[in-house]
Short mmCIF file of C-alpha atoms in Angstrom, two decimals:
data_model
loop_
_atom_site.label_atom_id
_atom_site.label_comp_id
_atom_site.label_asym_id
_atom_site.label_seq_id
_atom_site.Cartn_x
_atom_site.Cartn_y
_atom_site.Cartn_z
CA MET A 1 141.86 179.01 140.57
CA THR A 2 142.70 182.73 141.71
CA THR A 3 139.75 184.80 143.23
CA GLU A 4 139.84 188.44 143.55
CA SER A 5 138.93 190.27 146.76
CA THR A 6 137.09 193.67 147.25
CA GLY A 7 137.05 195.57 150.46
CA THR A 8 136.13 198.56 152.56
CA SER A 9 137.62 199.92 155.53
CA TRP A 10 136.90 202.79 157.79
CA GLU A 11 138.67 205.04 160.37
CA LEU A 12 136.96 205.73 163.56
CA LYS A 13 138.57 208.98 165.00
CA GLY A 14 138.78 209.82 168.89
CA ILE A 15 139.91 205.84 169.83
CA GLU A 16 142.94 206.58 171.62
CA ARG A 17 140.62 208.94 173.81
CA LEU A 18 138.43 206.50 174.52
CA GLN A 19 140.99 203.72 175.25
CA ARG A 20 142.45 206.09 177.83
CA GLN A 21 139.02 206.44 179.38
CA TRP A 22 137.91 202.81 179.27
CA GLY A 23 140.94 200.89 178.95
CA ASP A 24 142.65 199.41 175.87
CA LYS A 25 140.82 196.01 176.33
CA ALA A 26 136.99 197.20 176.74
CA ILE A 27 137.60 199.29 173.44
CA THR A 28 139.13 196.42 171.38
CA ASP A 29 136.47 194.26 172.68
CA ALA A 30 133.73 196.91 171.84
CA LEU A 31 135.52 196.89 168.36
CA VAL A 32 135.47 192.97 167.84
CA GLU A 33 131.64 193.27 168.63
CA ALA A 34 131.32 196.03 166.22
CA ALA A 35 132.74 194.09 163.74
CA LYS A 36 130.72 191.21 163.77
CA VAL A 37 127.51 193.52 163.54
CA ALA A 38 128.94 195.00 160.67
CA GLY A 39 130.15 192.23 158.88
CA ALA A 40 126.73 190.44 159.22
CA HIS A 41 124.81 193.34 158.30
CA THR A 42 127.31 193.61 155.14
CA ALA A 43 126.82 189.62 154.55
CA GLY A 44 123.36 190.55 154.62
CA GLU A 45 123.28 193.27 152.11
CA VAL A 46 125.50 191.46 149.33
CA ALA A 47 123.47 188.37 149.68
CA THR A 48 120.03 190.46 149.33
CA VAL A 49 121.44 191.61 145.81
CA THR A 50 123.36 188.00 145.00
CA PRO A 51 121.71 186.20 141.96
CA VAL A 52 119.52 183.57 142.25
CA ASN A 53 118.52 180.37 140.46
CA LYS A 54 115.49 181.35 138.62
CA ASN A 55 115.00 177.62 138.35
CA PRO A 56 114.98 176.34 141.96
CA THR A 57 115.05 172.33 142.91
CA PRO A 58 111.71 171.84 145.24
CA GLY A 59 112.85 173.17 149.00
CA GLU A 60 115.35 175.88 147.49
CA THR A 61 114.03 178.87 148.65
CA ARG A 62 117.14 181.62 148.13
CA GLY A 63 119.92 179.35 145.90
CA ARG A 64 123.08 178.33 147.47
CA LEU A 65 125.51 181.32 146.45
CA ALA A 66 122.95 183.88 148.17
CA ALA A 67 122.36 181.48 150.86
CA GLY A 68 126.35 181.45 151.34
CA TRP A 69 127.31 184.35 152.50
CA ASN A 70 128.88 184.64 156.37
CA SER A 71 131.21 186.83 158.39
CA ARG A 72 133.42 186.71 161.02
CA ALA A 73 135.36 189.56 163.32
CA ARG A 74 138.71 189.04 164.66
CA ARG A 75 141.07 191.17 166.83
CA VAL A 76 143.82 193.06 165.01
CA GLY A 77 146.20 194.69 167.01
CA SER A 78 144.37 197.20 169.26
CA GLY A 79 141.20 196.94 166.57
CA ALA A 80 139.38 194.50 164.72
CA GLU A 81 138.42 193.75 161.23
CA ALA A 82 135.25 191.79 159.69
CA THR A 83 135.79 189.36 156.99
CA ILE A 84 132.81 188.38 155.05
CA GLY A 85 132.94 185.33 152.61
CA ASN A 86 131.40 182.81 150.48
CA ASN A 87 132.47 179.03 150.08
CA VAL A 88 130.31 178.25 147.07
CA PHE A 89 133.23 177.16 144.44
CA TYR A 90 131.47 178.62 141.72
CA GLY A 91 130.90 182.76 143.49
CA PRO A 92 134.05 184.41 141.87
CA TYR A 93 132.97 183.36 138.60
CA VAL A 94 129.36 184.71 138.68
CA ASN A 95 130.62 187.82 139.96
CA TYR A 96 133.39 188.70 137.77
CA GLY A 97 132.64 186.72 134.77
CA THR A 98 134.55 183.90 132.72
CA GLY A 99 136.07 183.73 129.83
CA ILE A 100 136.75 186.76 127.45
CA TYR A 101 134.32 188.87 130.12
CA ALA A 102 136.94 187.78 132.55
CA GLY A 103 140.33 189.01 130.18
CA ARG A 104 140.77 185.33 129.57
CA GLY A 105 139.77 184.89 126.05
CA ARG A 106 137.34 182.32 124.61
CA ILE A 107 136.29 179.61 126.39
CA ARG A 108 137.76 175.91 124.62
CA ALA A 109 136.88 172.18 125.00
CA LYS A 110 139.69 170.89 127.31
CA GLN A 111 139.29 167.27 125.50
CA GLY A 112 138.06 166.78 121.82
CA LYS A 113 137.25 169.59 119.62
CA VAL A 114 133.62 170.49 120.63
CA MET A 115 132.00 171.29 124.17
CA VAL A 116 128.57 169.67 124.49
CA PHE A 117 126.24 170.91 126.98
CA LYS A 118 122.25 171.27 127.24
CA GLY A 119 120.67 174.87 126.62
CA MET A 120 118.18 176.96 128.08
CA GLY A 121 115.62 175.21 125.53
CA GLY A 122 116.45 171.55 126.23
CA GLY A 123 118.14 170.50 123.41
CA MET A 124 121.72 169.72 123.08
CA ILE A 125 124.68 172.69 121.87
CA PHE A 126 127.63 171.81 120.06
CA ALA A 127 130.44 174.37 120.23
CA ARG A 128 134.29 174.72 119.42
CA SER A 129 134.43 177.83 121.61
CA ILE A 130 132.23 179.97 123.50
CA LYS A 131 132.38 183.57 124.94
CA GLY A 132 131.84 182.94 128.63
CA GLN A 133 129.57 184.59 130.93
CA ARG A 134 129.24 188.43 132.21
CA GLY A 135 130.30 189.62 135.71
CA GLN A 136 127.75 190.50 137.88
CA HIS A 137 129.41 192.00 140.32
CA PHE A 138 127.06 192.03 143.02
CA ALA A 139 129.56 191.80 145.74
CA GLU A 140 130.80 195.29 144.80
CA LYS A 141 126.98 196.48 144.49
CA GLY A 142 126.34 194.38 148.01
CA LEU A 143 129.59 196.23 149.30
CA ASP A 144 128.58 199.67 148.57
CA ASN A 145 124.63 199.45 149.77
CA ALA A 146 126.50 198.36 153.31
CA SER A 147 128.87 201.18 153.01
CA LYS A 148 126.32 203.52 153.72
CA ASP A 149 125.26 201.72 156.80
CA VAL A 150 128.37 200.51 158.41
CA PRO A 151 130.08 203.65 159.98
CA ARG A 152 126.45 204.50 161.94
CA ILE A 153 125.87 201.04 162.70
CA VAL A 154 129.54 200.23 164.64
CA VAL A 155 129.49 203.49 166.37
CA LYS A 156 126.04 202.24 168.10
CA ARG A 157 127.37 198.98 168.77
CA ILE A 158 130.37 200.28 170.51
CA GLU A 159 127.96 203.01 172.55
CA HIS A 160 126.40 200.09 173.52
CA GLU A 161 129.22 197.42 174.48
CA LEU A 162 130.42 200.54 176.39
CA ASP A 163 127.49 201.36 177.86
CA ARG A 164 127.04 197.34 179.30
CA GLN A 165 130.72 197.28 180.36
CA GLY A 166 129.76 200.31 182.45
CA SER A 167 126.87 198.89 184.15
CA SER A 168 128.62 195.59 185.05
#
């Protein structure tokens, strides 16, 4: 299975001046902390627009896909990056779609002549092929929502980290 990825990046101006003033390590540490906060915020924004199961099992509150969003930050050269992800295997299918909606043609039975599955009303459905499921593009919506806040969050967190380091 292949998955697509969607990304957004921002460039911070004036980092060189801060590196001269505070040192490379202090700035890189602050950038990593800022990336952690920005990544967690972005994962949260994506989770809020992730579709949830309309018929949850007892005890299930958000749905596996919505609850599965996570983030991590790491140092990259003298900067940092945040990555958000979800390990729920069907996430790409819900986000990008399947069959004709993903540009892959109709879905056909792998064994036998027909597919058999339970329909929404509970009855059995027999089909030679199906169109698939339209993509819901929730990851892109969540990234777009987060992109409005992330630059402010990053700058605020860098200021906080430098204040903390300056008072140590």
